[in-house]
Amino acid sequence: VFPYVNLEGFTQPVAVFLGVPFAKPPLGSLRFAPPQPAEPWSFVKDTTSYPPMCSQDAIGGQALSDLFTNRKENIPLKFSEDCLYLNIYTPADLTKNSQLPVMVWIHGGGLLVGGASTYDGLALSAHENVVVVTIQYRLGIWGFFSTGDEHSRGNWGHLDQVAALRWVQDNIANFGGNPGSVTIFGESAGGFSVSVLVLSPLAKNLFHRAISESGVSLTAALIKRDGKPIAELVATLAGCKTTTSAVMVHCLRQKTEDELMETSLKMNLFKLDLLGDPRESYPFLPTVIDGVVLPKTPTEIMAERNINTVPYIVGINKQEFGWIIPMLMGYPLSEGKLDQKTAKSLLWQSYPMLNISENLIPEVTEKYLGGTDDLVKKKDLFLDLIADVIFGVPSVMVSRAHRGESQTLLGEGSRALWGQHSCIGKYFYSVHRNPNGGGLPHWPQYDQQEGYLQIGVPTQAAQRLKDKEVAFWTELRAKETAERPSQREHVEL
């Protein structure tokens, strides 16, 4: 008996499987270790209830889920370290060998919060006749604790994503999916993760198309060369000695899930620190260059063209830093105005995310805010500046690095998460076929002409998205590197 659900207006029912394990629970000695294959089961498994989300700040996790869900009702969330599960939505007749395209969704949340069940794959599955898989991966300390050596390399969350994709390869045919046609797609830290998987040798041949919405591997806030300073902070806050990596890892493995959660809350993650030295502030637990998931920095891998060459869609929005992120991070902008002096100070406090040297901040502020005396406009331009550094410029640079290798499409529009009936839905979800056709405005391939699709009213093809901004930041970063060649602490844009 399959758990079929009917979507209003659709005769074809969708079978829904919730909480399917794709790896062993990452508990005990498997904390801070690569995921192990799930144990086979000999009984009929109940897959009709939502799996727990990975350990995270319950308040932040619930708030984000309620904001981002595409369901009519918010689902009450449970959290657990035992969280390596995925949900499957399939419109296939499971008595036949259907071979439908598969779309694997990787949720966002800054690598700190989020879960698979926030996103209901029912509509997408029924509308587009695809198998939708939503996956979970370890977050925060559990997913990204890295001592930078063999004791805890880090990137556990990305290894979970790879394990889920392996599981899809081995099993999705049983759910009517074609393992030879898998599209990975994600938003924010999920789009970033997709972009990391496009660069990772571990993910080779595990997917065949990719979509990054509002997040790519050059998003500096989420990636660092070295996680050791953060590891030492985590250990100290947890009451562990930091004498050696082995000591830290051993001590942290003894902590209960609640104790690690307390440690995590003490770190003030996803918050702008307005008081301390920004060079010693860690608002994220980032992806690291571990030599396994990422053999080198994204910049180096792309320069060497050593990537998984698959058709790739990259998309950003206007006002990426317009409200939700500054609000959650506690940027003091409630007045709706901002003067140049405060802007400079906030940019320096944002160093962990933007990585702009203190001596270059006046030039950057003048460039973006100098053209007006209107303090309301200055505030909007300040938000544009941060959006360019975190989302806009990295997305264009990643698109440039991929063009010529495979079909690459770049889009800019308004956030269209799991678009129900919108034209963006028609484009995105025909990517496993071809996004052009069916009377839609033409979406040009991203090549030397840098054509992209501007999504809005009207939707139309355009050229050279953020060309001037990319030129400005590229030159600025070159100047910065020339001034501080010895510091290789951060991954360069």
Short mmCIF file of C-alpha atoms in Angstrom, two decimals:
data_model
loop_
_atom_site.label_atom_id
_atom_site.label_comp_id
_atom_site.label_asym_id
_atom_site.label_seq_id
_atom_site.Cartn_x
_atom_site.Cartn_y
_atom_site.Cartn_z
CA VAL A 1 0.00 0.00 0.00
CA PHE A 2 1.56 3.30 -1.07
CA PRO A 3 0.79 6.53 0.82
CA TYR A 4 -0.88 8.39 -2.07
CA VAL A 5 -1.96 12.02 -1.79
CA ASN A 6 -4.09 13.84 -4.36
CA LEU A 7 -3.30 17.43 -5.31
CA GLU A 8 -6.35 19.56 -6.05
CA GLY A 9 -6.96 19.74 -9.81
CA PHE A 10 -4.69 16.78 -10.59
CA THR A 11 -5.94 13.29 -11.34
CA GLN A 12 -2.48 11.76 -10.92
CA PRO A 13 -1.92 11.00 -7.22
CA VAL A 14 1.53 11.49 -5.68
CA ALA A 15 3.06 8.90 -3.37
CA VAL A 16 4.79 10.49 -0.37
CA PHE A 17 7.50 8.80 1.70
CA LEU A 18 8.66 10.79 4.74
CA GLY A 19 11.73 10.17 6.89
CA VAL A 20 13.56 7.59 4.78
CA PRO A 21 17.02 6.97 6.35
CA PHE A 22 19.96 7.42 3.94
CA ALA A 23 22.74 6.98 6.54
CA LYS A 24 23.30 5.53 9.99
CA PRO A 25 22.37 7.93 12.82
CA PRO A 26 25.55 10.06 13.31
CA LEU A 27 25.73 9.44 17.06
CA GLY A 28 28.47 8.50 19.52
CA SER A 29 31.73 7.84 17.69
CA LEU A 30 30.01 8.86 14.42
CA ARG A 31 29.70 12.46 15.66
CA PHE A 32 32.27 14.50 13.64
CA ALA A 33 32.76 11.53 11.28
CA PRO A 34 31.75 10.76 7.69
CA PRO A 35 28.21 9.33 7.36
CA GLN A 36 27.97 5.53 7.22
CA PRO A 37 25.47 3.66 4.99
CA ALA A 38 22.06 3.08 6.60
CA GLU A 39 21.42 -0.36 8.07
CA PRO A 40 19.04 -2.38 5.86
CA TRP A 41 15.66 -3.17 7.44
CA SER A 42 13.62 -6.34 7.08
CA PHE A 43 10.28 -4.99 8.33
CA VAL A 44 7.80 -2.61 6.70
CA LYS A 45 9.08 0.86 7.58
CA ASP A 46 6.57 3.56 8.50
CA THR A 47 7.35 6.59 6.32
CA THR A 48 4.26 8.67 7.07
CA SER A 49 5.61 11.12 9.65
CA TYR A 50 8.09 13.97 9.27
CA PRO A 51 11.64 13.18 10.38
CA PRO A 52 13.24 15.36 13.08
CA MET A 53 15.29 18.26 11.74
CA CYS A 54 19.01 18.28 12.51
CA SER A 55 20.01 19.84 15.87
CA GLN A 56 19.73 23.63 15.70
CA ASP A 57 18.45 26.65 17.60
CA ALA A 58 14.77 25.67 17.98
CA ILE A 59 13.47 29.26 17.93
CA GLY A 60 15.50 30.29 14.87
CA GLY A 61 14.74 27.01 13.11
CA GLN A 62 10.98 27.29 13.66
CA ALA A 63 10.96 30.99 12.63
CA LEU A 64 12.81 30.28 9.39
CA SER A 65 10.61 27.27 8.63
CA ASP A 66 7.43 29.30 9.14
CA LEU A 67 8.75 32.06 6.87
CA PHE A 68 9.97 29.76 4.10
CA THR A 69 7.38 26.99 4.02
CA ASN A 70 5.22 26.53 0.93
CA ARG A 71 2.60 24.66 2.98
CA LYS A 72 -0.72 26.18 3.98
CA GLU A 73 -0.12 25.16 7.60
CA ASN A 74 3.12 25.37 9.58
CA ILE A 75 4.35 21.99 10.77
CA PRO A 76 5.51 21.70 14.39
CA LEU A 77 9.19 20.80 14.30
CA LYS A 78 11.22 18.32 16.31
CA PHE A 79 15.01 18.42 16.46
CA SER A 80 17.53 15.63 16.92
CA GLU A 81 21.12 14.70 16.25
CA ASP A 82 19.63 11.59 14.59
CA CYS A 83 18.45 13.42 11.47
CA LEU A 84 19.93 11.88 8.32
CA TYR A 85 16.62 11.30 6.54
CA LEU A 86 15.07 12.35 3.26
CA ASN A 87 11.49 12.78 1.97
CA ILE A 88 10.36 11.49 -1.45
CA TYR A 89 7.40 12.68 -3.55
CA THR A 90 6.72 10.61 -6.65
CA PRO A 91 3.89 10.83 -9.21
CA ALA A 92 4.99 7.50 -10.73
CA ASP A 93 2.85 4.40 -10.93
CA LEU A 94 5.10 2.34 -8.68
CA THR A 95 4.02 -0.92 -10.30
CA LYS A 96 5.73 0.20 -13.54
CA ASN A 97 9.33 1.11 -14.38
CA SER A 98 8.77 4.86 -14.85
CA GLN A 99 12.25 6.47 -15.06
CA LEU A 100 11.06 10.02 -14.29
CA PRO A 101 13.56 12.90 -13.86
CA VAL A 102 14.62 13.42 -10.23
CA MET A 103 15.02 16.78 -8.45
CA VAL A 104 16.91 16.80 -5.13
CA TRP A 105 16.30 19.88 -2.95
CA ILE A 106 18.98 21.10 -0.51
CA HIS A 107 17.50 23.53 2.03
CA GLY A 108 19.06 26.83 3.09
CA GLY A 109 19.59 28.38 6.54
CA GLY A 110 23.21 29.54 6.72
CA LEU A 111 24.45 25.94 7.37
CA LEU A 112 22.99 26.54 10.86
CA VAL A 113 19.22 25.96 10.62
CA GLY A 114 16.62 24.45 8.30
CA GLY A 115 15.19 21.08 7.34
CA ALA A 116 13.67 19.04 4.54
CA SER A 117 10.04 18.99 5.68
CA THR A 118 9.57 22.77 5.50
CA TYR A 119 9.33 22.24 1.74
CA ASP A 120 6.39 20.23 0.42
CA GLY A 121 7.34 18.56 -2.87
CA LEU A 122 3.75 17.65 -3.72
CA ALA A 123 2.90 20.47 -6.14
CA LEU A 124 6.24 20.37 -7.96
CA SER A 125 6.03 16.60 -8.31
CA ALA A 126 2.45 16.60 -9.66
CA HIS A 127 2.77 19.70 -11.89
CA GLU A 128 6.04 18.75 -13.52
CA ASN A 129 5.81 14.94 -13.35
CA VAL A 130 9.17 14.61 -11.56
CA VAL A 131 10.32 12.70 -8.49
CA VAL A 132 11.16 15.28 -5.78
CA VAL A 133 13.57 14.38 -2.97
CA THR A 134 14.19 16.79 -0.06
CA ILE A 135 17.26 15.95 2.02
CA GLN A 136 18.71 16.84 5.43
CA TYR A 137 22.34 17.29 6.46
CA ARG A 138 24.10 18.00 9.75
CA LEU A 139 24.21 21.70 10.68
CA GLY A 140 26.17 24.01 12.95
CA ILE A 141 28.71 22.38 15.29
CA TRP A 142 27.48 18.90 14.31
CA GLY A 143 27.85 19.56 10.59
CA PHE A 144 30.91 21.78 10.31
CA PHE A 145 33.17 21.43 13.38
CA SER A 146 36.70 21.34 11.95
CA THR A 147 40.09 21.12 13.65
CA GLY A 148 41.74 21.31 10.23
CA ASP A 149 43.45 17.92 10.57
CA GLU A 150 42.65 14.20 10.59
CA HIS A 151 40.94 14.40 14.01
CA SER A 152 37.97 16.34 12.62
CA ARG A 153 38.33 17.50 9.03
CA GLY A 154 34.90 19.11 8.97
CA ASN A 155 32.41 19.51 6.11
CA TRP A 156 30.32 16.70 7.66
CA GLY A 157 27.16 18.35 6.34
CA HIS A 158 28.50 18.23 2.76
CA LEU A 159 29.48 14.58 3.21
CA ASP A 160 25.86 13.95 4.27
CA GLN A 161 24.66 15.64 1.07
CA VAL A 162 26.96 13.36 -0.97
CA ALA A 163 25.67 10.32 0.97
CA ALA A 164 22.07 11.32 0.18
CA LEU A 165 22.95 11.62 -3.54
CA ARG A 166 24.60 8.18 -3.42
CA TRP A 167 21.44 6.79 -1.85
CA VAL A 168 19.39 8.35 -4.67
CA GLN A 169 21.66 6.69 -7.25
CA ASP A 170 21.19 3.29 -5.60
CA ASN A 171 17.50 3.45 -4.75
CA ILE A 172 15.47 6.06 -6.63
CA ALA A 173 14.57 3.65 -9.46
CA ASN A 174 12.37 1.83 -6.90
CA PHE A 175 10.37 5.07 -6.57
CA GLY A 176 9.93 5.62 -10.32
CA GLY A 177 12.96 7.93 -10.67
CA ASN A 178 15.74 7.84 -13.26
CA PRO A 179 19.15 7.82 -11.49
CA GLY A 180 20.69 9.01 -14.78
CA SER A 181 18.71 12.29 -14.66
CA VAL A 182 19.21 13.95 -11.28
CA THR A 183 19.02 17.74 -10.83
CA ILE A 184 20.31 19.16 -7.53
CA PHE A 185 18.84 22.52 -6.53
CA GLY A 186 18.90 24.67 -3.44
CA GLU A 187 18.49 28.18 -2.07
CA SER A 188 20.84 30.35 0.02
CA ALA A 189 23.14 27.92 1.93
CA GLY A 190 21.46 25.21 -0.17
CA GLY A 191 22.46 27.02 -3.39
CA PHE A 192 25.93 27.40 -1.88
CA SER A 193 25.99 23.63 -1.19
CA VAL A 194 24.95 22.87 -4.78
CA SER A 195 27.82 25.06 -5.95
CA VAL A 196 30.26 23.20 -3.65
CA LEU A 197 29.02 19.84 -5.01
CA VAL A 198 29.58 21.09 -8.58
CA LEU A 199 33.26 21.58 -7.56
CA SER A 200 33.66 18.42 -5.48
CA PRO A 201 35.33 15.29 -6.86
CA LEU A 202 33.25 13.28 -4.34
CA ALA A 203 30.03 14.21 -6.14
CA LYS A 204 31.22 13.23 -9.62
CA ASN A 205 28.48 11.43 -11.59
CA LEU A 206 26.01 11.70 -8.69
CA PHE A 207 23.97 14.43 -10.46
CA HIS A 208 23.51 15.70 -14.00
CA ARG A 209 22.18 19.25 -13.68
CA ALA A 210 22.41 21.92 -10.98
CA ILE A 211 20.55 25.06 -9.86
CA SER A 212 21.89 27.54 -7.27
CA GLU A 213 19.33 30.08 -6.08
CA SER A 214 20.84 32.96 -4.08
CA GLY A 215 24.08 31.33 -2.99
CA VAL A 216 27.30 30.05 -4.61
CA SER A 217 30.66 28.65 -3.51
CA LEU A 218 32.27 32.13 -3.58
CA THR A 219 29.92 33.38 -0.84
CA ALA A 220 32.80 34.28 1.53
CA ALA A 221 30.69 34.21 4.71
CA LEU A 222 30.18 30.44 4.43
CA ILE A 223 33.68 29.28 3.50
CA LYS A 224 37.10 29.60 5.15
CA ARG A 225 40.49 28.03 4.59
CA ASP A 226 40.80 26.97 8.17
CA GLY A 227 38.26 26.18 10.89
CA LYS A 228 40.77 25.82 13.75
CA PRO A 229 40.12 29.20 15.47
CA ILE A 230 36.37 28.45 15.49
CA ALA A 231 37.02 24.90 16.76
CA GLU A 232 38.99 26.32 19.70
CA LEU A 233 36.17 28.75 20.49
CA VAL A 234 33.60 25.91 20.40
CA ALA A 235 35.77 23.75 22.68
CA THR A 236 36.39 26.59 25.15
CA LEU A 237 32.68 27.47 25.36
CA ALA A 238 31.87 23.79 25.89
CA GLY A 239 34.37 23.62 28.77
CA CYS A 240 36.88 21.45 26.90
CA LYS A 241 40.67 21.87 26.92
CA THR A 242 42.18 23.01 23.62
CA THR A 243 45.65 21.49 24.05
CA THR A 244 45.39 19.30 20.92
CA SER A 245 42.83 18.50 18.25
CA ALA A 246 42.46 14.97 19.63
CA VAL A 247 41.69 16.32 23.11
CA MET A 248 39.04 18.74 21.75
CA VAL A 249 37.32 16.10 19.61
CA HIS A 250 37.34 13.48 22.38
CA CYS A 251 35.89 15.94 24.89
CA LEU A 252 33.19 17.24 22.51
CA ARG A 253 32.11 13.69 21.62
CA GLN A 254 31.35 13.12 25.33
CA LYS A 255 28.96 16.08 25.47
CA THR A 256 25.22 15.47 25.25
CA GLU A 257 23.23 16.94 22.39
CA ASP A 258 21.75 19.51 24.81
CA GLU A 259 25.21 20.52 26.04
CA LEU A 260 26.37 21.11 22.47
CA MET A 261 23.20 23.09 21.80
CA GLU A 262 23.96 25.30 24.84
CA THR A 263 27.49 25.82 23.49
CA SER A 264 26.05 26.72 20.11
CA LEU A 265 23.69 29.30 21.63
CA LYS A 266 26.62 30.90 23.52
CA MET A 267 28.38 31.49 20.19
CA ASN A 268 25.81 34.06 19.04
CA LEU A 269 25.75 32.52 15.58
CA PHE A 270 24.04 34.40 12.75
CA LYS A 271 24.35 37.64 14.75
CA LEU A 272 26.26 40.81 13.93
CA ASP A 273 28.71 41.49 16.78
CA LEU A 274 28.64 45.26 17.26
CA LEU A 275 31.17 45.37 20.10
CA GLY A 276 34.13 43.02 19.65
CA ASP A 277 36.99 42.89 17.16
CA PRO A 278 35.29 41.71 13.94
CA ARG A 279 38.40 39.68 13.02
CA GLU A 280 37.66 37.49 16.03
CA SER A 281 33.92 37.21 15.48
CA TYR A 282 32.43 33.99 14.04
CA PRO A 283 28.78 34.33 13.04
CA PHE A 284 28.89 31.09 11.00
CA LEU A 285 30.37 27.60 11.23
CA PRO A 286 31.70 27.52 7.70
CA THR A 287 32.65 25.00 5.05
CA VAL A 288 36.44 24.53 5.07
CA ILE A 289 39.07 23.59 2.50
CA ASP A 290 39.46 20.05 3.81
CA GLY A 291 41.30 18.36 0.92
CA VAL A 292 38.41 15.89 0.66
CA VAL A 293 35.13 17.61 -0.29
CA LEU A 294 37.15 20.57 -1.59
CA PRO A 295 40.74 19.71 -2.62
CA LYS A 296 41.50 23.45 -3.03
CA THR A 297 39.68 26.78 -2.72
CA PRO A 298 36.71 27.27 -5.09
CA THR A 299 38.68 30.02 -6.85
CA GLU A 300 41.56 27.61 -7.54
CA ILE A 301 39.31 24.71 -8.59
CA MET A 302 37.44 26.96 -11.04
CA ALA A 303 40.67 28.45 -12.40
CA GLU A 304 41.89 24.91 -13.13
CA ARG A 305 38.49 24.05 -14.68
CA ASN A 306 38.48 20.96 -12.50
CA ILE A 307 34.70 20.92 -12.08
CA ASN A 308 31.77 18.58 -12.61
CA THR A 309 30.67 19.82 -16.02
CA VAL A 310 26.88 19.83 -15.89
CA PRO A 311 24.28 22.31 -17.19
CA TYR A 312 24.01 24.92 -14.41
CA ILE A 313 21.48 27.64 -13.57
CA VAL A 314 22.59 30.40 -11.16
CA GLY A 315 20.05 32.94 -9.92
CA ILE A 316 19.99 35.99 -7.66
CA ASN A 317 17.33 38.49 -6.64
CA LYS A 318 17.10 42.21 -6.31
CA GLN A 319 17.47 43.22 -2.65
CA GLU A 320 19.07 39.96 -1.49
CA PHE A 321 20.07 41.72 1.73
CA GLY A 322 16.89 43.78 1.82
CA TRP A 323 15.15 42.61 4.96
CA ILE A 324 15.25 39.04 6.25
CA ILE A 325 19.02 38.58 6.76
CA PRO A 326 19.79 42.01 8.30
CA MET A 327 16.70 41.62 10.50
CA LEU A 328 17.74 38.14 11.72
CA MET A 329 21.37 39.22 12.19
CA GLY A 330 20.42 42.28 14.19
CA TYR A 331 21.65 45.12 11.94
CA PRO A 332 20.56 48.36 13.70
CA LEU A 333 18.58 49.76 10.76
CA SER A 334 15.10 50.14 12.24
CA GLU A 335 15.28 53.95 11.83
CA GLY A 336 15.24 53.44 8.06
CA LYS A 337 18.16 55.91 7.65
CA LEU A 338 21.93 55.60 7.66
CA ASP A 339 24.77 58.13 7.58
CA GLN A 340 28.15 57.49 6.02
CA LYS A 341 30.02 57.25 9.32
CA THR A 342 27.69 54.57 10.72
CA ALA A 343 27.81 52.72 7.40
CA LYS A 344 31.62 52.53 7.63
CA SER A 345 31.48 51.21 11.16
CA LEU A 346 28.83 48.58 10.24
CA LEU A 347 30.89 47.46 7.25
CA TRP A 348 33.88 46.86 9.48
CA GLN A 349 31.71 44.97 12.01
CA SER A 350 30.54 42.86 9.02
CA TYR A 351 34.13 41.75 8.31
CA PRO A 352 33.44 38.04 9.02
CA MET A 353 30.92 38.03 6.17
CA LEU A 354 32.37 40.55 3.73
CA ASN A 355 36.09 40.22 4.34
CA ILE A 356 36.83 43.86 3.42
CA SER A 357 40.08 45.22 4.92
CA GLU A 358 39.61 48.16 7.26
CA ASN A 359 41.70 50.52 5.12
CA LEU A 360 39.50 49.91 2.04
CA ILE A 361 36.19 50.61 3.77
CA PRO A 362 36.19 54.40 3.08
CA GLU A 363 36.65 53.76 -0.66
CA VAL A 364 33.88 51.15 -0.74
CA THR A 365 31.47 53.34 1.24
CA GLU A 366 32.14 56.35 -0.98
CA LYS A 367 31.64 54.26 -4.13
CA TYR A 368 28.19 53.02 -3.10
CA LEU A 369 26.84 55.77 -0.83
CA GLY A 370 28.70 58.87 -2.02
CA GLY A 371 26.26 59.82 -4.78
CA THR A 372 23.47 61.03 -2.50
CA ASP A 373 22.90 63.03 0.69
CA ASP A 374 19.54 61.35 1.31
CA LEU A 375 19.97 59.16 4.43
CA VAL A 376 17.09 56.85 3.46
CA LYS A 377 18.70 56.24 0.06
CA LYS A 378 22.07 55.71 1.78
CA LYS A 379 20.52 52.92 3.87
CA ASP A 380 19.18 51.20 0.72
CA LEU A 381 22.54 51.58 -1.04
CA PHE A 382 24.30 50.13 2.01
CA LEU A 383 22.05 47.05 1.78
CA ASP A 384 22.79 46.84 -1.97
CA LEU A 385 26.53 46.94 -1.21
CA ILE A 386 26.31 43.96 1.15
CA ALA A 387 24.02 42.07 -1.25
CA ASP A 388 26.58 42.57 -4.03
CA VAL A 389 29.44 41.21 -1.92
CA ILE A 390 27.56 38.19 -0.54
CA PHE A 391 25.34 37.26 -3.48
CA GLY A 392 25.56 39.35 -6.66
CA VAL A 393 29.27 39.49 -7.50
CA PRO A 394 30.00 35.87 -6.45
CA SER A 395 27.08 34.60 -8.56
CA VAL A 396 28.30 36.40 -11.68
CA MET A 397 31.87 35.21 -11.09
CA VAL A 398 30.77 31.58 -10.69
CA SER A 399 28.70 31.88 -13.88
CA ARG A 400 31.75 33.23 -15.72
CA ALA A 401 33.90 30.37 -14.43
CA HIS A 402 31.41 27.77 -15.69
CA ARG A 403 30.61 29.21 -19.10
CA GLY A 404 32.05 27.30 -22.01
CA GLU A 405 32.42 24.17 -19.87
CA SER A 406 28.72 23.37 -19.97
CA GLN A 407 25.41 25.09 -20.54
CA THR A 408 25.23 27.84 -17.91
CA LEU A 409 22.23 30.12 -17.38
CA LEU A 410 22.15 33.20 -15.15
CA GLY A 411 18.95 34.78 -13.91
CA GLU A 412 17.98 37.73 -11.76
CA GLY A 413 14.50 38.17 -10.38
CA SER A 414 12.39 38.14 -7.31
CA ARG A 415 12.55 35.20 -4.94
CA ALA A 416 10.58 32.39 -6.53
CA LEU A 417 10.87 29.55 -4.09
CA TRP A 418 9.14 26.47 -5.40
CA GLY A 419 7.08 28.78 -7.67
CA GLN A 420 3.57 27.34 -7.82
CA HIS A 421 2.21 28.49 -11.19
CA SER A 422 4.62 31.29 -12.00
CA CYS A 423 6.57 31.46 -15.25
CA ILE A 424 9.79 31.03 -13.23
CA GLY A 425 8.45 27.62 -12.23
CA LYS A 426 8.06 26.72 -15.89
CA TYR A 427 11.68 27.71 -16.55
CA PHE A 428 13.28 26.15 -13.50
CA TYR A 429 11.47 22.90 -13.56
CA SER A 430 11.91 22.35 -17.26
CA VAL A 431 15.68 22.45 -16.72
CA HIS A 432 15.71 18.67 -16.67
CA ARG A 433 14.36 19.09 -20.19
CA ASN A 434 15.16 22.51 -21.72
CA PRO A 435 14.18 25.85 -20.17
CA ASN A 436 13.48 27.37 -23.61
CA GLY A 437 10.25 26.63 -25.41
CA GLY A 438 6.56 26.72 -24.66
CA GLY A 439 6.07 30.38 -25.57
CA LEU A 440 8.32 31.76 -22.80
CA PRO A 441 10.76 34.66 -23.33
CA HIS A 442 14.13 33.28 -24.46
CA TRP A 443 16.66 32.53 -21.71
CA PRO A 444 20.07 32.97 -23.37
CA GLN A 445 23.02 30.76 -22.52
CA TYR A 446 25.62 32.60 -20.42
CA ASP A 447 28.68 32.98 -22.67
CA GLN A 448 31.12 35.77 -23.65
CA GLN A 449 28.11 38.04 -24.38
CA GLU A 450 26.93 37.46 -20.79
CA GLY A 451 23.25 37.21 -21.67
CA TYR A 452 20.92 36.49 -18.74
CA LEU A 453 17.21 36.37 -17.98
CA GLN A 454 15.70 39.28 -16.06
CA ILE A 455 12.69 37.81 -14.29
CA GLY A 456 9.92 40.20 -13.35
CA VAL A 457 7.41 42.41 -15.13
CA PRO A 458 8.21 42.04 -17.94
CA THR A 459 10.50 39.00 -18.05
CA GLN A 460 13.13 39.55 -20.73
CA ALA A 461 16.65 38.69 -21.80
CA ALA A 462 19.34 41.23 -20.82
CA GLN A 463 23.13 41.48 -20.84
CA ARG A 464 26.09 41.90 -18.51
CA LEU A 465 24.46 41.55 -15.10
CA LYS A 466 26.41 43.52 -12.45
CA ASP A 467 29.27 44.07 -14.89
CA LYS A 468 30.47 47.31 -13.28
CA GLU A 469 30.14 45.96 -9.73
CA VAL A 470 32.17 42.86 -10.62
CA ALA A 471 34.89 45.05 -12.16
CA PHE A 472 34.99 47.31 -9.07
CA TRP A 473 35.22 44.41 -6.60
CA THR A 474 37.74 42.46 -8.68
CA GLU A 475 40.04 45.48 -8.76
CA LEU A 476 39.52 46.15 -5.05
CA ARG A 477 40.31 42.53 -4.11
CA ALA A 478 43.48 42.65 -6.24
CA LYS A 479 44.57 45.79 -4.39
CA GLU A 480 43.79 44.10 -1.07
CA THR A 481 45.84 41.00 -1.96
CA ALA A 482 48.78 43.16 -3.00
CA GLU A 483 48.65 44.91 0.37
CA ARG A 484 48.44 41.76 2.52
CA PRO A 485 50.09 38.85 0.72
CA SER A 486 50.94 37.02 3.93
CA GLN A 487 47.36 36.64 5.14
CA ARG A 488 45.81 33.53 3.61
CA GLU A 489 43.15 33.27 6.28
CA HIS A 490 40.11 33.75 4.06
CA VAL A 491 39.11 32.37 0.70
CA GLU A 492 39.43 35.18 -1.80
CA LEU A 493 36.52 36.19 -3.98
#
